[in-house]
Tab-separated table of C-alpha atoms in Angstrom:
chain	number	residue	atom	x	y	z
A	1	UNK	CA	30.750	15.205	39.678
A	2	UNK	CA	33.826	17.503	39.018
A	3	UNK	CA	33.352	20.020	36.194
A	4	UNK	CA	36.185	18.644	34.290
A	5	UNK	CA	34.319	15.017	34.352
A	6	UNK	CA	31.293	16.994	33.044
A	7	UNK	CA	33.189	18.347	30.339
A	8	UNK	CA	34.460	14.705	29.301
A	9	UNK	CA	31.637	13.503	29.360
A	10	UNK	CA	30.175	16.275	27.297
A	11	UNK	CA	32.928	15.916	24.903
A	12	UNK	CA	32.161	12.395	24.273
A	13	UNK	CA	28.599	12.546	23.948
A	14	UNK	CA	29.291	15.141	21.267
A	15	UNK	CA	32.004	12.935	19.494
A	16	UNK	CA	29.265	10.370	19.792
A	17	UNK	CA	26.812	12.256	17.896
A	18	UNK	CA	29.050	13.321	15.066
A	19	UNK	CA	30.079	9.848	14.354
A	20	UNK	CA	26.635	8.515	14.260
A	21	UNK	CA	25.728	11.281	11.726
A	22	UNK	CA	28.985	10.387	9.535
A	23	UNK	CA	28.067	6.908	9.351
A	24	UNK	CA	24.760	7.830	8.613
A	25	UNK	CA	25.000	10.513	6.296
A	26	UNK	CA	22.796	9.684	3.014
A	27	UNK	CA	25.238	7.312	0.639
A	28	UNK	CA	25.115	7.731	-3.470
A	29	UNK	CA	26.124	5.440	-6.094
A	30	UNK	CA	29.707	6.856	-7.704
A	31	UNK	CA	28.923	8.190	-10.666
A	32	UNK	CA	32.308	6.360	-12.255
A	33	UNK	CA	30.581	2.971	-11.641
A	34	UNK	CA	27.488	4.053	-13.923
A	35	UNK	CA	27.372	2.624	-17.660
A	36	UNK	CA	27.157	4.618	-20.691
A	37	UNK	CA	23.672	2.626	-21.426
A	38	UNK	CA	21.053	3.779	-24.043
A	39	UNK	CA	17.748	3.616	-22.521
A	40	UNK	CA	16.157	0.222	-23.624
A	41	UNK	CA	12.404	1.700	-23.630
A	42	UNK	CA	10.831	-1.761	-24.011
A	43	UNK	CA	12.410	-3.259	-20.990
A	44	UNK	CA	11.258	0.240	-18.869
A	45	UNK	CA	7.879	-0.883	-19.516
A	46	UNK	CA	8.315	-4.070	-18.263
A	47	UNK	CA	10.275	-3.145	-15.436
A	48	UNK	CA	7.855	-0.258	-14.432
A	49	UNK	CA	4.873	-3.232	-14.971
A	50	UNK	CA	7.087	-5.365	-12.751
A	51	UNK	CA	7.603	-2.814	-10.111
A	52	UNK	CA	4.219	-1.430	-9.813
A	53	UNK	CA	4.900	1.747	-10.115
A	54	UNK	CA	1.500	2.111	-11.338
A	55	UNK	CA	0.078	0.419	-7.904
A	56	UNK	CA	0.830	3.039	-5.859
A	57	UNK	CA	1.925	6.529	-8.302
A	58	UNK	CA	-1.199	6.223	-10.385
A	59	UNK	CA	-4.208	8.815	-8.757
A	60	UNK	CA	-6.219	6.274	-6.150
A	61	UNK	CA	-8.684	4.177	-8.295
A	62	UNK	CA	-6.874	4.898	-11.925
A	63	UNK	CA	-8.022	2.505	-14.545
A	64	UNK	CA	-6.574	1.873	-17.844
A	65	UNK	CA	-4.898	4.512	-19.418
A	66	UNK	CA	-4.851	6.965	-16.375
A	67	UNK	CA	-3.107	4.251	-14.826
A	68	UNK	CA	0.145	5.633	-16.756
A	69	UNK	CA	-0.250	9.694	-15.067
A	70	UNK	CA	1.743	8.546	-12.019
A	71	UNK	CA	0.322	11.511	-10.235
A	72	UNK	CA	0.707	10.386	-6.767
A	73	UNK	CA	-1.541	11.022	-3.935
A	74	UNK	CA	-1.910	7.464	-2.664
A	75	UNK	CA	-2.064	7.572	1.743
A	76	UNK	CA	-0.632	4.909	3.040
A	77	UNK	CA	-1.780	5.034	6.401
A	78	UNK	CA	0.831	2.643	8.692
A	79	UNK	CA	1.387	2.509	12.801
A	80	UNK	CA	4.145	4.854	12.329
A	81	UNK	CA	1.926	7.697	10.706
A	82	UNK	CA	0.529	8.523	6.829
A	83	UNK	CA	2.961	8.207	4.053
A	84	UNK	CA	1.786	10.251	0.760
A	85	UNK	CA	3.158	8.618	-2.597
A	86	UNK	CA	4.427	11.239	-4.903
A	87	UNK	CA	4.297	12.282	-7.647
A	88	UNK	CA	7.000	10.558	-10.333
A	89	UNK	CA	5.415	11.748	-13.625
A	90	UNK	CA	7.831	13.813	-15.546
A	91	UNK	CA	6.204	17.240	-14.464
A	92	UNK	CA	9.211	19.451	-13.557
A	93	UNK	CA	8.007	21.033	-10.692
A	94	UNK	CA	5.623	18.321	-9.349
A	95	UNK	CA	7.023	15.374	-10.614
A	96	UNK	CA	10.797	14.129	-11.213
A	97	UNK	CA	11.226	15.862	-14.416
A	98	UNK	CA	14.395	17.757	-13.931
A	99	UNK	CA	15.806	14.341	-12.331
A	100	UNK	CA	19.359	13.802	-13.865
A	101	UNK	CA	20.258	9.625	-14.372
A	102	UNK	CA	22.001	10.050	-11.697
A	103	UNK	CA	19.622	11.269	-9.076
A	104	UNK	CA	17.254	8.144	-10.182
A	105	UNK	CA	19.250	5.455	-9.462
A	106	UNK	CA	20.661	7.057	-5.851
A	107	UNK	CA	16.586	7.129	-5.466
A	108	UNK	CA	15.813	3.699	-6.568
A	109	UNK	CA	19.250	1.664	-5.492
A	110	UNK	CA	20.508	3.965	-2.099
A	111	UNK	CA	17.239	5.798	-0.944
A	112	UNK	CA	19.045	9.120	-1.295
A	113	UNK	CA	16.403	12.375	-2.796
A	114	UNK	CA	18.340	14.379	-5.143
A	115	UNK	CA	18.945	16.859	-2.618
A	116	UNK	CA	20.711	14.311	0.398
A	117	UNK	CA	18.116	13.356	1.934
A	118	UNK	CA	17.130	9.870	3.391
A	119	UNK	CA	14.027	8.384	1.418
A	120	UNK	CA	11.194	6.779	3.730
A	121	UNK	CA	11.776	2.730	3.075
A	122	UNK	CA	7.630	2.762	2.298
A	123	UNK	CA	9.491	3.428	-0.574
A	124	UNK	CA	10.944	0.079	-1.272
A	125	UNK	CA	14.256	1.216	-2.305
A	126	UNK	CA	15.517	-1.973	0.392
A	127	UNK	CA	14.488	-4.123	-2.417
A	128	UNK	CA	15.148	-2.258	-5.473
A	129	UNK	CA	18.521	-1.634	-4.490
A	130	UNK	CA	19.411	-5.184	-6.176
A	131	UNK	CA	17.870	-4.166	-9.431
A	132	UNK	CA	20.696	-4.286	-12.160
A	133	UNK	CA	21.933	-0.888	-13.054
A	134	UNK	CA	20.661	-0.917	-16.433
A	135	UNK	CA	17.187	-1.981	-15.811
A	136	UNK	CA	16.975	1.492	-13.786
A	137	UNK	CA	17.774	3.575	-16.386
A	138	UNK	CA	15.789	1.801	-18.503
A	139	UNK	CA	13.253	2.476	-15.994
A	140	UNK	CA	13.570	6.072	-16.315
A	141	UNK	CA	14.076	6.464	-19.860
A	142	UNK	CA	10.163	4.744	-19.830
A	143	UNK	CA	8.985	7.033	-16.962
A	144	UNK	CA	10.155	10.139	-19.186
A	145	UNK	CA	7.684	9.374	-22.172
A	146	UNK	CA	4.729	9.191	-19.790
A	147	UNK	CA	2.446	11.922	-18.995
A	148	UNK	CA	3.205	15.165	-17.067
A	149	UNK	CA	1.057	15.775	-14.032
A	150	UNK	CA	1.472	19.214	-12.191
A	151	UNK	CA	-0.464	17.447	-9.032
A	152	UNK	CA	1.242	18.566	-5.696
A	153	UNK	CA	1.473	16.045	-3.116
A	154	UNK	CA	1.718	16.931	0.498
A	155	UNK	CA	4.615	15.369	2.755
A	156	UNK	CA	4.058	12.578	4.779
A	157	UNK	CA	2.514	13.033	7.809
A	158	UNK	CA	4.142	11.369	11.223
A	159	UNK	CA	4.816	11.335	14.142
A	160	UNK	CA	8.107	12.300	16.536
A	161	UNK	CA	10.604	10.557	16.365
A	162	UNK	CA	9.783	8.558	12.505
A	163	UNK	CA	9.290	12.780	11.424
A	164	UNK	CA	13.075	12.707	11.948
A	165	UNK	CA	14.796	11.826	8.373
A	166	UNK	CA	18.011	12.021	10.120
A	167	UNK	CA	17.452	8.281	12.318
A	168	UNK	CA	16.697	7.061	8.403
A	169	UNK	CA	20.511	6.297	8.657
A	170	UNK	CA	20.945	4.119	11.431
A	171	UNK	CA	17.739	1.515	9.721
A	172	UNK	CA	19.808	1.671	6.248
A	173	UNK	CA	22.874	0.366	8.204
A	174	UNK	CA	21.007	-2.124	9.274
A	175	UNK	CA	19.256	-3.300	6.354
A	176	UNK	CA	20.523	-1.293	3.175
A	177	UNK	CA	23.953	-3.072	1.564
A	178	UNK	CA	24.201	-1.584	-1.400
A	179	UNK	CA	24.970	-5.184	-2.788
A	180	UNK	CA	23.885	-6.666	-6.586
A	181	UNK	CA	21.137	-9.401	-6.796
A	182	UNK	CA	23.003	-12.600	-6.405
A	183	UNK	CA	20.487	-15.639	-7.721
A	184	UNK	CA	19.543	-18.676	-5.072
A	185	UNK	CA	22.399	-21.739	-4.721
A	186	UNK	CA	21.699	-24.261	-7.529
A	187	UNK	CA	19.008	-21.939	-9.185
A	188	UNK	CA	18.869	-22.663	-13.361
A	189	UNK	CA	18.526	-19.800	-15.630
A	190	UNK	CA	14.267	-19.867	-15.133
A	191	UNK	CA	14.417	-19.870	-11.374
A	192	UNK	CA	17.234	-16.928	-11.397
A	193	UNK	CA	15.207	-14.587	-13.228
A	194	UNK	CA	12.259	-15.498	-11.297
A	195	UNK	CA	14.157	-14.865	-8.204
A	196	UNK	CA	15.335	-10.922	-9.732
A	197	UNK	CA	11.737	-10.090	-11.094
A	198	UNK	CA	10.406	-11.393	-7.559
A	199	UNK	CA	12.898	-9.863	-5.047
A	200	UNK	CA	14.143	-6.925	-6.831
A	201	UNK	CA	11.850	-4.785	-8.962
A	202	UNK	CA	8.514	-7.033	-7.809
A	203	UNK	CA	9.775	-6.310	-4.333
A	204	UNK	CA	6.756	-8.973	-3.836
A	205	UNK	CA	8.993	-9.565	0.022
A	206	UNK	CA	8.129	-6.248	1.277
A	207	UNK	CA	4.302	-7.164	1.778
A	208	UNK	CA	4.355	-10.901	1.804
A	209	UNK	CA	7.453	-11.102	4.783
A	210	UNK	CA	6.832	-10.555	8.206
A	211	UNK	CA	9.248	-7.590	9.994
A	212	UNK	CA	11.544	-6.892	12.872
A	213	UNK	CA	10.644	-4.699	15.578
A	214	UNK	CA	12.866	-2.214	12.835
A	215	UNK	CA	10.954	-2.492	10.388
A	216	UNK	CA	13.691	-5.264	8.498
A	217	UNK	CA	12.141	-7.977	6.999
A	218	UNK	CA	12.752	-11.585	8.235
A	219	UNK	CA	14.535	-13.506	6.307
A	220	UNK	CA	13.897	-16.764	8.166
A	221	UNK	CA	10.237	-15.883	7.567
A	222	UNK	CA	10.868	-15.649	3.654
A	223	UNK	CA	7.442	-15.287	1.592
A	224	UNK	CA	5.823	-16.638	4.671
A	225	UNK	CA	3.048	-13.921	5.347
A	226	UNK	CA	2.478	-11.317	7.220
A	227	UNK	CA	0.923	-8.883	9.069
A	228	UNK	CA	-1.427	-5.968	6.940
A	229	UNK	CA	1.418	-3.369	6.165
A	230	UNK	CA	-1.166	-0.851	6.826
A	231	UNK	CA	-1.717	-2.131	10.390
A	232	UNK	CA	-5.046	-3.576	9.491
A	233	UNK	CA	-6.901	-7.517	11.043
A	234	UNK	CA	-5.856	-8.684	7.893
A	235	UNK	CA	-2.964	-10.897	6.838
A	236	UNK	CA	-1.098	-10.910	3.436
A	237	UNK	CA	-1.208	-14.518	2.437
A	238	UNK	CA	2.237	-17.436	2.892
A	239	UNK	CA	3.499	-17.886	-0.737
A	240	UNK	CA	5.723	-20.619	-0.362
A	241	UNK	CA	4.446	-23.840	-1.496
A	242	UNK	CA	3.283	-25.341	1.874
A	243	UNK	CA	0.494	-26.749	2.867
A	244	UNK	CA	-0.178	-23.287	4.634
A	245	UNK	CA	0.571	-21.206	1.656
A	246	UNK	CA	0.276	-22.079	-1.892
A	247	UNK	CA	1.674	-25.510	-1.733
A	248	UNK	CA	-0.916	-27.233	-3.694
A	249	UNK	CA	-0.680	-24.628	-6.600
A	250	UNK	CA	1.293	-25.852	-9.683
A	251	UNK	CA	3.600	-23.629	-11.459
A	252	UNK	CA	1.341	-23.325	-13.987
A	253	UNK	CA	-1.713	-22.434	-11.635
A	254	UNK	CA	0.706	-19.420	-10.261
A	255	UNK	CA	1.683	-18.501	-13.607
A	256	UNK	CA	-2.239	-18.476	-14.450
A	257	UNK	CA	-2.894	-16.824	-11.913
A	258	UNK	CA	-0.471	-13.830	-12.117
A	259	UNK	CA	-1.757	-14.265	-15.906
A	260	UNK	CA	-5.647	-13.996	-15.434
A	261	UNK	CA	-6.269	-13.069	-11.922
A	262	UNK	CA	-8.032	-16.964	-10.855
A	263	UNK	CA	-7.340	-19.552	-8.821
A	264	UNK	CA	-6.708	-23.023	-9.062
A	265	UNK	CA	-10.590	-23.271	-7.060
A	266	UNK	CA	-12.002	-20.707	-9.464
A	267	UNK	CA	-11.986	-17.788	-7.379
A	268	UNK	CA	-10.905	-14.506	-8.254
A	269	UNK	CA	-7.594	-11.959	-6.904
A	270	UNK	CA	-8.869	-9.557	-4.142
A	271	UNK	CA	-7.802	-6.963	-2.470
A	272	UNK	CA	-4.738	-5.012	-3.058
A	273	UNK	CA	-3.544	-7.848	-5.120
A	274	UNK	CA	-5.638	-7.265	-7.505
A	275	UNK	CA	-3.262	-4.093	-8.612
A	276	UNK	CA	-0.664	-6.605	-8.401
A	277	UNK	CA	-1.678	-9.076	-10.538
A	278	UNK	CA	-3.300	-6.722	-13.171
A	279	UNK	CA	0.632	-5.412	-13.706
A	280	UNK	CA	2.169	-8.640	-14.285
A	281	UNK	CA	-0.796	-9.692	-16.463
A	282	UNK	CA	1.176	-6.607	-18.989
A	283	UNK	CA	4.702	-8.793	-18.693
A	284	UNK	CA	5.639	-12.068	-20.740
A	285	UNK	CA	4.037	-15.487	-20.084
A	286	UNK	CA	8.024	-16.511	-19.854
A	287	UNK	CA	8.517	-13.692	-17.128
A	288	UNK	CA	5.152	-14.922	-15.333
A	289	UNK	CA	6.770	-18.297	-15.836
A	290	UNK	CA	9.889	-17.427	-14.033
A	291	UNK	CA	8.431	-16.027	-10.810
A	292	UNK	CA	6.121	-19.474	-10.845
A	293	UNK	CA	9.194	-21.915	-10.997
A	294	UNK	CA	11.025	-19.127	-8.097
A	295	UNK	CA	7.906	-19.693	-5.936
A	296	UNK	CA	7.917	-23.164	-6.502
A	297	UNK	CA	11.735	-23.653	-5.448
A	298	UNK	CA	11.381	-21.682	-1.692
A	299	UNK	CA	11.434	-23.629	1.442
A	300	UNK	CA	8.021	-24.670	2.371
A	301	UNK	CA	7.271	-22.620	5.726
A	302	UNK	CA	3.984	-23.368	7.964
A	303	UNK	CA	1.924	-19.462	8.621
A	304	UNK	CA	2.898	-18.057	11.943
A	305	UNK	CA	0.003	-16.908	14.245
């Protein structure tokens, strides 16, 4: 090979390289496209109830009113290494105190840190990027009356090539699109906002889907189980209403059970699901109602294997 080929092909490896990092350089919201909105404190609680912030930012085990000291410290220990929640109390050094607006919702809707850098989607931002503007910052404005905790979290801990924030990029091209939550065809006003609590700030798809090779979720596979998300034997449970899943639940029996924590048998919520349905237990029996009646509408699809 001539040195003048070399060069070439040099030059186009390089070229190669620069556009990948262009297109995959972190993206933010524009700041013109952000209301003037006046925190609506009441709806951050129920969004931060809906989310579950508490779930994983809370210190491991927190009960009752520790359960709002979203000092981090949760491991989430997954095949690609151990992912460390952090700390999102509004301690300025520890926490996200000195977070503008701004640097909140590029977190929560893009998966952009306040400094540039590419979030970790164990952070569900693939989700939450179809939560309405608003509801962020009315997310925020409820974070910031919550106590301060100075805990320090250590970084995640992973292995080469996922330890590589940079390669973030190229999975958010893939499966980040930055677009608004746009309710189901033919869904009535109950159903829609059953759909946006569900898919959107419940982010209740991120454990109960099944995922690419990527790491995308499938969305032929919709609600239909999956795999433990920490790489466990177990299974998250189908939640579509077949025969496999939760097809023999009423509305009412899901609403119930989101309410309460039982069954239509009489058995009680297990596992990490318990976290889950203690937070929506804190929401409206017409928001409970909602998700019930969304549940209730998906396609009925048979547990894979």
């Amino acid at each position: 090979m001539s040195r003048r080929t070399i060069r070439r092909s040099l030059g186009v490896f390089l070229l190669l390289i620069a556009a990948g990092l262009y297109l995959t350089t972190p993206d933010r919201v524009a700041p013109e496209t952000i209301p003037d909105h006046t925190p609506d404190l009441a709806n951050g609680e129920r969004m931060f109830w809906a989310g579950g912030c508490a779930s994983c930012h809370a210190a491991p085990g927190a009960k009752g009113e520790a359960k709002l000291i979203l000092t981090g410290g949760v491991e989430l220990k997954t095949p690609f290494g151990v992912f460390r929640v952090p700390n999102i109390s509004p301690a300025k050094e520890a926490g996200i105190g000195d977070w503008s607006r701004n640097d909140f919702i590029n977190a929560m809707l893009r998966g952009t840190s306040p400094e540039g850098l590419h979030y970790y989607p164990a952070f569900p931002y693939a989700s939450y990027q179809r939560m309405r503007v608003e509801d962020v910052i009315d997310l925020k404005g409820f974070l910031d009356t919550l106590p301060a905790s100075d805990n320090a979290v250590a970084d995640h801990d992973l292995a080469f090539p996922f330890s590589f924030r940079s390669g973030l990029g190229f999975w958010k091209l893939l499966y980040l699109d930055g677009k608004p939550f746009t309710p189901p065809a033919g869904a009535d006003e109950t159903v829609a906002l059953g759909a946006y609590l569900a898919e959107a700030p419940g982010h209740c798809a991120e454990c109960h889907t099944p995922r690419s090779l990527l790491g995308g979720l499938k969305h032929d596979r919709w609600m239909a189980g999956a795999p433990d998300p920490e790489g466990g034997d177990g299974r998250v449970p189908n939640i579509t209403p077949s025969s496999d899943g939760i097809g023999s639940w009423s509305a009412a029996d899901i609403a119930y059970f989101l309410e309460s924590g039982f069954t239509p048998d009489f058995d009680s919520v297990g596992g990490s699901m318990t976290a889950v349905q203690e937070n929506w237990q804190n929401l409206s029996a017409s928001d409970r109602e909602a998700v019930a009646a969304y549940l209730k509408s998906l396609p009925a699809l048979p547990k894979q294997p």
